[in-house]
Amino acid sequence: MIDVMIVEDDPMVAQLNKQYIELVDGFAVHSVVHRAAEALSLLNTCNIDLILLDLFMPNMNGIELLTKLRETGKGLDVLVVSAIRDTSTIMQVLRFGAIDYIIKPFEFPRLKDALMNYKELAHIIHKQDIMNQTDIDNYFYKDHPADLSWQL
């Protein structure tokens, strides 16, 4: 089971995200918090695999939370769900290691696809100690096979 923490300041959106996650096999919502500081505090006492993170939050925003998570070295994966659409923010979040970026408002199938892709990667990584290039290519290019026949 993949344990998820939802970090979302809007209670109605947080509840909707919780309902969506609970529809996807293999995922469980461990906790829902409405402030980044709450998330940091809770992460000191529990094991979470994935954070569903909003970026617009009072006091400490999602980017600041993501920065603090990376500074602590916690091995957490983050899926960002935000209304922010500017490319500089999206690139910043991806560079901080977000596994995906979903723009609000979104529809359930998009979130489900992101979660299923995450679950597949987690399964691949946990079932073997060493990966070869074919393993990696099969994950990253499963829907659009890359032409790997080129030569240098």
Short mmCIF file of C-alpha atoms in Angstrom, two decimals:
data_model
loop_
_atom_site.label_atom_id
_atom_site.label_comp_id
_atom_site.label_asym_id
_atom_site.label_seq_id
_atom_site.Cartn_x
_atom_site.Cartn_y
_atom_site.Cartn_z
CA MET A 1 0.00 0.00 0.00
CA ILE A 2 1.26 3.46 -0.90
CA ASP A 3 0.61 5.92 1.93
CA VAL A 4 -0.31 9.43 0.80
CA MET A 5 -0.36 12.74 2.64
CA ILE A 6 -2.53 15.46 1.16
CA VAL A 7 -1.27 19.00 1.77
CA GLU A 8 -4.04 21.35 0.66
CA ASP A 9 -5.30 24.49 2.39
CA ASP A 10 -8.82 24.34 0.93
CA PRO A 11 -10.80 21.74 2.96
CA MET A 12 -13.25 21.04 0.13
CA VAL A 13 -10.47 20.42 -2.39
CA ALA A 14 -8.60 18.30 0.14
CA GLN A 15 -11.72 16.16 0.67
CA LEU A 16 -12.22 15.74 -3.08
CA ASN A 17 -8.56 14.74 -3.52
CA LYS A 18 -8.95 12.24 -0.68
CA GLN A 19 -12.00 10.69 -2.34
CA TYR A 20 -10.15 10.45 -5.65
CA ILE A 21 -7.09 8.80 -4.12
CA GLU A 22 -9.26 6.28 -2.28
CA LEU A 23 -10.69 5.19 -5.66
CA VAL A 24 -7.26 4.09 -6.88
CA ASP A 25 -6.22 0.58 -5.92
CA GLY A 26 -3.01 0.38 -3.92
CA PHE A 27 -3.22 3.87 -2.36
CA ALA A 28 -4.33 4.92 1.11
CA VAL A 29 -4.67 8.44 2.45
CA HIS A 30 -2.62 8.49 5.63
CA SER A 31 -3.36 12.11 6.49
CA VAL A 32 -4.78 15.39 5.26
CA VAL A 33 -3.19 18.62 6.45
CA HIS A 34 -4.02 22.20 5.57
CA ARG A 35 -0.70 23.94 6.26
CA ALA A 36 2.86 23.19 5.23
CA ALA A 37 4.07 23.48 8.83
CA GLU A 38 1.57 20.76 9.83
CA ALA A 39 2.99 18.54 7.12
CA LEU A 40 6.57 19.04 8.32
CA SER A 41 5.57 18.26 11.89
CA LEU A 42 3.63 15.14 10.98
CA LEU A 43 6.40 13.87 8.71
CA ASN A 44 8.65 13.62 11.77
CA THR A 45 6.36 10.99 13.29
CA CYS A 46 5.06 8.93 10.37
CA ASN A 47 6.11 7.18 7.19
CA ILE A 48 4.65 8.61 4.02
CA ASP A 49 5.46 7.47 0.49
CA LEU A 50 3.84 10.24 -1.52
CA ILE A 51 2.70 13.81 -0.87
CA LEU A 52 -0.07 15.35 -2.95
CA LEU A 53 0.97 18.99 -2.65
CA ASP A 54 -0.79 22.27 -3.41
CA LEU A 55 1.47 25.28 -3.95
CA PHE A 56 -0.83 28.12 -2.84
CA MET A 57 -0.87 28.06 0.96
CA PRO A 58 -0.62 30.74 3.62
CA ASN A 59 2.54 31.25 5.68
CA MET A 60 4.69 28.62 3.97
CA ASN A 61 3.83 27.79 0.36
CA GLY A 62 4.26 24.44 -1.34
CA ILE A 63 7.57 25.36 -2.98
CA GLU A 64 9.00 26.31 0.41
CA LEU A 65 7.76 23.01 1.83
CA LEU A 66 9.28 21.09 -1.06
CA THR A 67 12.57 22.94 -0.54
CA LYS A 68 12.59 22.05 3.17
CA LEU A 69 11.83 18.41 2.37
CA ARG A 70 14.79 18.25 0.00
CA GLU A 71 17.06 19.96 2.54
CA THR A 72 16.19 17.34 5.17
CA GLY A 73 16.98 14.53 2.74
CA LYS A 74 13.68 12.76 3.36
CA GLY A 75 13.05 10.17 0.68
CA LEU A 76 9.57 11.37 -0.16
CA ASP A 77 7.96 11.64 -3.53
CA VAL A 78 5.80 14.66 -4.32
CA LEU A 79 3.01 15.05 -6.83
CA VAL A 80 2.06 18.72 -7.24
CA VAL A 81 -1.55 19.72 -7.85
CA SER A 82 -1.78 23.48 -8.32
CA ALA A 83 -3.53 26.26 -10.20
CA ILE A 84 -0.15 27.88 -10.89
CA ARG A 85 0.51 27.70 -14.61
CA ASP A 86 3.66 29.73 -15.20
CA THR A 87 6.51 27.77 -16.69
CA SER A 88 9.15 29.04 -14.28
CA THR A 89 7.23 27.67 -11.29
CA ILE A 90 6.51 24.38 -13.04
CA MET A 91 10.19 23.96 -13.95
CA GLN A 92 11.29 24.88 -10.42
CA VAL A 93 9.00 22.26 -8.90
CA LEU A 94 10.12 19.60 -11.37
CA ARG A 95 13.77 20.43 -10.66
CA PHE A 96 13.05 19.93 -6.96
CA GLY A 97 12.02 16.41 -7.84
CA ALA A 98 8.24 16.46 -8.18
CA ILE A 99 7.15 13.28 -9.95
CA ASP A 100 4.35 15.05 -11.79
CA TYR A 101 2.53 18.38 -12.04
CA ILE A 102 -1.23 18.54 -12.43
CA ILE A 103 -2.91 21.88 -13.11
CA LYS A 104 -6.16 22.65 -11.30
CA PRO A 105 -8.91 22.20 -12.09
CA PHE A 106 -8.31 18.66 -13.26
CA GLU A 107 -10.38 15.57 -13.90
CA PHE A 108 -10.05 12.30 -12.03
CA PRO A 109 -8.53 10.30 -14.96
CA ARG A 110 -5.49 12.62 -15.02
CA LEU A 111 -4.82 12.11 -11.31
CA LYS A 112 -5.46 8.38 -11.63
CA ASP A 113 -2.92 8.15 -14.49
CA ALA A 114 -0.32 9.99 -12.40
CA LEU A 115 -0.91 7.69 -9.43
CA MET A 116 -0.82 4.53 -11.55
CA ASN A 117 2.43 5.65 -13.22
CA TYR A 118 3.91 6.28 -9.78
CA LYS A 119 2.73 2.88 -8.53
CA GLU A 120 4.28 1.17 -11.56
CA LEU A 121 7.63 2.89 -11.06
CA ALA A 122 7.61 2.10 -7.33
CA HIS A 123 6.89 -1.54 -8.16
CA ILE A 124 9.70 -1.72 -10.72
CA ILE A 125 12.21 -0.13 -8.35
CA HIS A 126 11.24 -2.21 -5.31
CA LYS A 127 11.26 -5.57 -7.09
CA GLN A 128 14.90 -5.37 -8.14
CA ASP A 129 18.15 -4.05 -6.76
CA ILE A 130 19.71 -3.19 -10.11
CA MET A 131 18.08 -1.79 -13.22
CA ASN A 132 19.39 -1.88 -16.74
CA GLN A 133 18.68 0.59 -19.53
CA THR A 134 15.91 -1.57 -20.96
CA ASP A 135 14.07 -1.53 -17.60
CA ILE A 136 14.27 2.24 -17.49
CA ASP A 137 13.29 2.67 -21.14
CA ASN A 138 10.32 0.33 -20.72
CA TYR A 139 9.01 2.59 -17.97
CA PHE A 140 9.72 6.01 -19.47
CA TYR A 141 8.84 5.11 -23.06
CA LYS A 142 6.07 2.55 -22.54
CA ASP A 143 3.42 4.63 -24.32
CA HIS A 144 5.73 6.16 -26.91
CA PRO A 145 8.60 3.80 -27.64
CA ALA A 146 11.74 5.72 -28.30
CA ASP A 147 13.74 5.02 -31.41
CA LEU A 148 16.81 3.75 -29.65
CA SER A 149 18.46 2.51 -32.84
CA TRP A 150 20.37 5.73 -33.48
CA GLN A 151 24.15 5.75 -33.38
CA LEU A 152 26.61 8.34 -32.20
#
